[in-house]
C-alpha positions as protocol buffer text, in pm:
chain_id: "A"
residue {
  index: 1
  type: MET
  ca { x: -7764 y: 6380 z: -10899 }
}
residue {
  index: 2
  type: THR
  ca { x: -8002 y: 6510 z: -10609 }
}
residue {
  index: 3
  type: THR
  ca { x: -8347 y: 6571 z: -10717 }
}
residue {
  index: 4
  type: ARG
  ca { x: -8651 y: 6731 z: -10537 }
}
residue {
  index: 5
  type: LEU
  ca { x: -9007 y: 6831 z: -10637 }
}
residue {
  index: 6
  type: ILE
  ca { x: -9071 y: 7188 z: -10696 }
}
residue {
  index: 7
  type: ASP
  ca { x: -9415 y: 7154 z: -10461 }
}
residue {
  index: 8
  type: ASP
  ca { x: -9461 y: 6813 z: -10294 }
}
residue {
  index: 9
  type: SER
  ca { x: -9865 y: 6909 z: -10250 }
}
residue {
  index: 10
  type: LEU
  ca { x: -9883 y: 6872 z: -10632 }
}
residue {
  index: 11
  type: PHE
  ca { x: -9808 y: 6511 z: -10669 }
}
residue {
  index: 12
  type: ASP
  ca { x: -9964 y: 6220 z: -10550 }
}
residue {
  index: 13
  type: CYS
  ca { x: -9660 y: 6022 z: -10643 }
}
residue {
  index: 14
  type: VAL
  ca { x: -9382 y: 6055 z: -10870 }
}
residue {
  index: 15
  type: ALA
  ca { x: -9312 y: 5704 z: -10997 }
}
residue {
  index: 16
  type: PRO
  ca { x: -9498 y: 5709 z: -11187 }
}
residue {
  index: 17
  type: PRO
  ca { x: -9583 y: 6059 z: -11173 }
}
residue {
  index: 18
  type: ARG
  ca { x: -9951 y: 6137 z: -11075 }
}
residue {
  index: 19
  type: LEU
  ca { x: -10104 y: 6463 z: -10989 }
}
residue {
  index: 20
  type: ALA
  ca { x: -10290 y: 6526 z: -10666 }
}
residue {
  index: 21
  type: GLY
  ca { x: -10612 y: 6723 z: -10718 }
}
residue {
  index: 22
  type: ALA
  ca { x: -10925 y: 6706 z: -10500 }
}
residue {
  index: 23
  type: ARG
  ca { x: -11309 y: 6601 z: -10563 }
}
residue {
  index: 24
  type: CYS
  ca { x: -11622 y: 6814 z: -10398 }
}
residue {
  index: 25
  type: SER
  ca { x: -11836 y: 6568 z: -10201 }
}
residue {
  index: 26
  type: GLY
  ca { x: -12142 y: 6774 z: -10268 }
}
residue {
  index: 27
  type: CYS
  ca { x: -12115 y: 6884 z: -10619 }
}
residue {
  index: 28
  type: GLY
  ca { x: -11851 y: 6655 z: -10759 }
}
residue {
  index: 29
  type: THR
  ca { x: -11642 y: 6928 z: -10911 }
}
residue {
  index: 30
  type: VAL
  ca { x: -11270 y: 6838 z: -10946 }
}
residue {
  index: 31
  type: VAL
  ca { x: -10977 y: 7102 z: -10894 }
}
residue {
  index: 32
  type: PHE
  ca { x: -10605 y: 7117 z: -10929 }
}
residue {
  index: 33
  type: PRO
  ca { x: -10395 y: 7179 z: -10728 }
}
residue {
  index: 34
  type: ARG
  ca { x: -10574 y: 7071 z: -10404 }
}
residue {
  index: 35
  type: GLN
  ca { x: -10791 y: 7315 z: -10204 }
}
residue {
  index: 36
  type: ASP
  ca { x: -10988 y: 7290 z: -9906 }
}
residue {
  index: 37
  type: SER
  ca { x: -11341 y: 7460 z: -10030 }
}
residue {
  index: 38
  type: CYS
  ca { x: -11529 y: 7372 z: -10360 }
}
residue {
  index: 39
  type: PRO
  ca { x: -11494 y: 7691 z: -10593 }
}
residue {
  index: 40
  type: ARG
  ca { x: -11847 y: 7573 z: -10752 }
}
residue {
  index: 41
  type: CYS
  ca { x: -12081 y: 7518 z: -10445 }
}
residue {
  index: 42
  type: SER
  ca { x: -11874 y: 7579 z: -10133 }
}
residue {
  index: 43
  type: ASP
  ca { x: -12090 y: 7313 z: -9946 }
}
residue {
  index: 44
  type: GLY
  ca { x: -11897 y: 7003 z: -9969 }
}
residue {
  index: 45
  type: SER
  ca { x: -11606 y: 6878 z: -9824 }
}
residue {
  index: 46
  type: MET
  ca { x: -11317 y: 6832 z: -10041 }
}
residue {
  index: 47
  type: SER
  ca { x: -11112 y: 6487 z: -10055 }
}
residue {
  index: 48
  type: GLY
  ca { x: -10801 y: 6368 z: -10239 }
}
residue {
  index: 49
  type: HIS
  ca { x: -10846 y: 6281 z: -10609 }
}
residue {
  index: 50
  type: VAL
  ca { x: -10572 y: 6152 z: -10810 }
}
residue {
  index: 51
  type: LEU
  ca { x: -10584 y: 6304 z: -11160 }
}
residue {
  index: 52
  type: PRO
  ca { x: -10559 y: 6100 z: -11496 }
}
residue {
  index: 53
  type: VAL
  ca { x: -10218 y: 6110 z: -11681 }
}
residue {
  index: 54
  type: ARG
  ca { x: -10338 y: 6125 z: -12016 }
}
residue {
  index: 55
  type: GLY
  ca { x: -10523 y: 6406 z: -12186 }
}
residue {
  index: 56
  type: ARG
  ca { x: -10538 y: 6617 z: -12488 }
}
residue {
  index: 57
  type: VAL
  ca { x: -10406 y: 6950 z: -12556 }
}
residue {
  index: 58
  type: TRP
  ca { x: -10708 y: 7197 z: -12540 }
}
residue {
  index: 59
  type: SER
  ca { x: -10507 y: 7535 z: -12611 }
}
residue {
  index: 60
  type: TRP
  ca { x: -10163 y: 7650 z: -12622 }
}
residue {
  index: 61
  type: THR
  ca { x: -9921 y: 7939 z: -12643 }
}
residue {
  index: 62
  type: LEU
  ca { x: -9522 y: 7999 z: -12649 }
}
residue {
  index: 63
  type: GLN
  ca { x: -9397 y: 8130 z: -12318 }
}
residue {
  index: 64
  type: ALA
  ca { x: -9192 y: 8398 z: -12465 }
}
residue {
  index: 65
  type: PHE
  ca { x: -9114 y: 8596 z: -12171 }
}
residue {
  index: 66
  type: PRO
  ca { x: -8989 y: 8493 z: -11814 }
}
residue {
  index: 67
  type: PRO
  ca { x: -9297 y: 8449 z: -11598 }
}
residue {
  index: 68
  type: LYS
  ca { x: -9309 y: 8599 z: -11237 }
}
residue {
  index: 69
  type: PRO
  ca { x: -9181 y: 8426 z: -10946 }
}
residue {
  index: 70
  type: PRO
  ca { x: -9140 y: 8137 z: -10828 }
}
residue {
  index: 71
  type: TYR
  ca { x: -9031 y: 8069 z: -11190 }
}
residue {
  index: 72
  type: ARG
  ca { x: -8634 y: 8079 z: -11215 }
}
residue {
  index: 73
  type: PRO
  ca { x: -8449 y: 8105 z: -11535 }
}
residue {
  index: 74
  type: PRO
  ca { x: -8208 y: 7825 z: -11629 }
}
residue {
  index: 75
  type: ALA
  ca { x: -7831 y: 7914 z: -11667 }
}
residue {
  index: 76
  type: GLY
  ca { x: -7799 y: 8145 z: -11953 }
}
residue {
  index: 77
  type: GLY
  ca { x: -8129 y: 8312 z: -11935 }
}
residue {
  index: 78
  type: HIS
  ca { x: -8500 y: 8239 z: -12019 }
}
residue {
  index: 79
  type: ARG
  ca { x: -8571 y: 8020 z: -12329 }
}
residue {
  index: 80
  type: PRO
  ca { x: -8901 y: 8049 z: -12460 }
}
residue {
  index: 81
  type: TYR
  ca { x: -9104 y: 7707 z: -12399 }
}
residue {
  index: 82
  type: HIS
  ca { x: -9482 y: 7592 z: -12477 }
}
residue {
  index: 83
  type: VAL
  ca { x: -9749 y: 7605 z: -12215 }
}
residue {
  index: 84
  type: GLY
  ca { x: -10114 y: 7494 z: -12253 }
}
residue {
  index: 85
  type: TYR
  ca { x: -10431 y: 7382 z: -12100 }
}
residue {
  index: 86
  type: VAL
  ca { x: -10463 y: 7002 z: -12102 }
}
residue {
  index: 87
  type: ASP
  ca { x: -10810 y: 6817 z: -12094 }
}
residue {
  index: 88
  type: LEU
  ca { x: -10780 y: 6545 z: -11834 }
}
residue {
  index: 89
  type: GLY
  ca { x: -11161 y: 6474 z: -11876 }
}
residue {
  index: 90
  type: GLU
  ca { x: -11274 y: 6624 z: -11532 }
}
residue {
  index: 91
  type: LEU
  ca { x: -11106 y: 6937 z: -11567 }
}
residue {
  index: 92
  type: LEU
  ca { x: -10854 y: 7143 z: -11768 }
}
residue {
  index: 93
  type: VAL
  ca { x: -10482 y: 7171 z: -11630 }
}
residue {
  index: 94
  type: GLU
  ca { x: -10235 y: 7443 z: -11709 }
}
residue {
  index: 95
  type: GLY
  ca { x: -9902 y: 7308 z: -11754 }
}
residue {
  index: 96
  type: ARG
  ca { x: -9582 y: 7298 z: -11942 }
}
residue {
  index: 97
  type: LEU
  ca { x: -9619 y: 7110 z: -12300 }
}
residue {
  index: 98
  type: ALA
  ca { x: -9266 y: 6935 z: -12346 }
}
residue {
  index: 99
  type: VAL
  ca { x: -9355 y: 6898 z: -12719 }
}
residue {
  index: 100
  type: PRO
  ca { x: -9187 y: 7019 z: -13032 }
}
residue {
  index: 101
  type: ARG
  ca { x: -9350 y: 7314 z: -13202 }
}
residue {
  index: 102
  type: ALA
  ca { x: -9400 y: 7107 z: -13531 }
}
residue {
  index: 103
  type: ARG
  ca { x: -9616 y: 6840 z: -13337 }
}
residue {
  index: 104
  type: ILE
  ca { x: -9817 y: 7079 z: -13120 }
}
residue {
  index: 105
  type: ARG
  ca { x: -10191 y: 7096 z: -13212 }
}
residue {
  index: 106
  type: ILE
  ca { x: -10523 y: 7114 z: -13062 }
}
residue {
  index: 107
  type: GLY
  ca { x: -10636 y: 6787 z: -12963 }
}
residue {
  index: 108
  type: LEU
  ca { x: -10272 y: 6600 z: -12960 }
}
residue {
  index: 109
  type: PRO
  ca { x: -10271 y: 6318 z: -12719 }
}
residue {
  index: 110
  type: VAL
  ca { x: -10034 y: 6395 z: -12416 }
}
residue {
  index: 111
  type: ARG
  ca { x: -9915 y: 6223 z: -12124 }
}
residue {
  index: 112
  type: LEU
  ca { x: -9804 y: 6340 z: -11794 }
}
residue {
  index: 113
  type: ALA
  ca { x: -9412 y: 6365 z: -11735 }
}
residue {
  index: 114
  type: MET
  ca { x: -9152 y: 6480 z: -11503 }
}
residue {
  index: 115
  type: VAL
  ca { x: -8929 y: 6752 z: -11638 }
}
residue {
  index: 116
  type: PRO
  ca { x: -8650 y: 6978 z: -11478 }
}
residue {
  index: 117
  type: ALA
  ca { x: -8772 y: 7320 z: -11371 }
}
residue {
  index: 118
  type: TYR
  ca { x: -8436 y: 7462 z: -11251 }
}
residue {
  index: 119
  type: HIS
  ca { x: -8123 y: 7377 z: -11036 }
}
residue {
  index: 120
  type: ASP
  ca { x: -8082 y: 7490 z: -10667 }
}
residue {
  index: 121
  type: GLU
  ca { x: -7761 y: 7695 z: -10590 }
}
residue {
  index: 122
  type: ASP
  ca { x: -7639 y: 7367 z: -10445 }
}
residue {
  index: 123
  type: GLY
  ca { x: -7678 y: 7179 z: -10805 }
}
residue {
  index: 124
  type: THR
  ca { x: -8020 y: 6994 z: -10689 }
}
residue {
  index: 125
  type: GLU
  ca { x: -8241 y: 6946 z: -10991 }
}
residue {
  index: 126
  type: VAL
  ca { x: -8577 y: 7063 z: -10900 }
}
residue {
  index: 127
  type: LEU
  ca { x: -8871 y: 6878 z: -11062 }
}
residue {
  index: 128
  type: THR
  ca { x: -9191 y: 6958 z: -11213 }
}
residue {
  index: 129
  type: PHE
  ca { x: -9470 y: 6828 z: -11417 }
}
residue {
  index: 130
  type: ALA
  ca { x: -9549 y: 6874 z: -11803 }
}
residue {
  index: 131
  type: PHE
  ca { x: -9689 y: 6709 z: -12067 }
}
residue {
  index: 132
  type: ARG
  ca { x: -9537 y: 6494 z: -12375 }
}
residue {
  index: 133
  type: PRO
  ca { x: -9674 y: 6344 z: -12669 }
}
residue {
  index: 134
  type: ASP
  ca { x: -9851 y: 6021 z: -12592 }
}
residue {
  index: 135
  type: ASP
  ca { x: -9716 y: 5841 z: -12901 }
}
residue {
  index: 136
  type: GLU
  ca { x: -9903 y: 5523 z: -12764 }
}
residue {
  index: 137
  type: GLU
  ca { x: -10230 y: 5681 z: -12846 }
}
residue {
  index: 138
  type: GLU
  ca { x: -10133 y: 5869 z: -13121 }
}
residue {
  index: 139
  type: GLY
  ca { x: -10031 y: 5549 z: -13303 }
}
residue {
  index: 140
  type: GLU
  ca { x: -10371 y: 5414 z: -13213 }
}
residue {
  index: 141
  type: ARG
  ca { x: -10527 y: 5644 z: -13477 }
}
C-alpha cells in the first residue's frame, strides 16, 4: 500500500516519528508547527527543534462533529474521535488521541505515533500524527 504524510513540514522524521517544531534564539520559546518568527518576542530567529515523543494528556475532548477542511471523513462518514492537548514539557501540542475512552485521563502518559488520516482517491493512505498510551511509562508507576 502506498502512503504519504498529511503535511511533510510537520515531521522531522517518520521512522521513528518525530515532530518538527522551532525554537526562538532570543527568548527560547518553542512552537509547533514551525514558524518563521517568534510569537512571544518577535526578536529572535527561529531554528528547527525536534520535539519530544513522550508527554502527558493535559486536556481532552471528543470530536463529535466533522472538523472543517482539510479534514476528510472516512468512507462511511465521520466517526467521533478523541483530541487533546499533550504536554511535551516545552509546549502543549494539540493532536488526535488514539486512546480508548476508558483509558483517557488527565496526566495519562502518551507517546507519539503515526495513524491513518484518510485515503486519497487513488487509494494512497494519508498518515498524520497522534498520541497513543505509553504503556511502558504507565507500567513504571
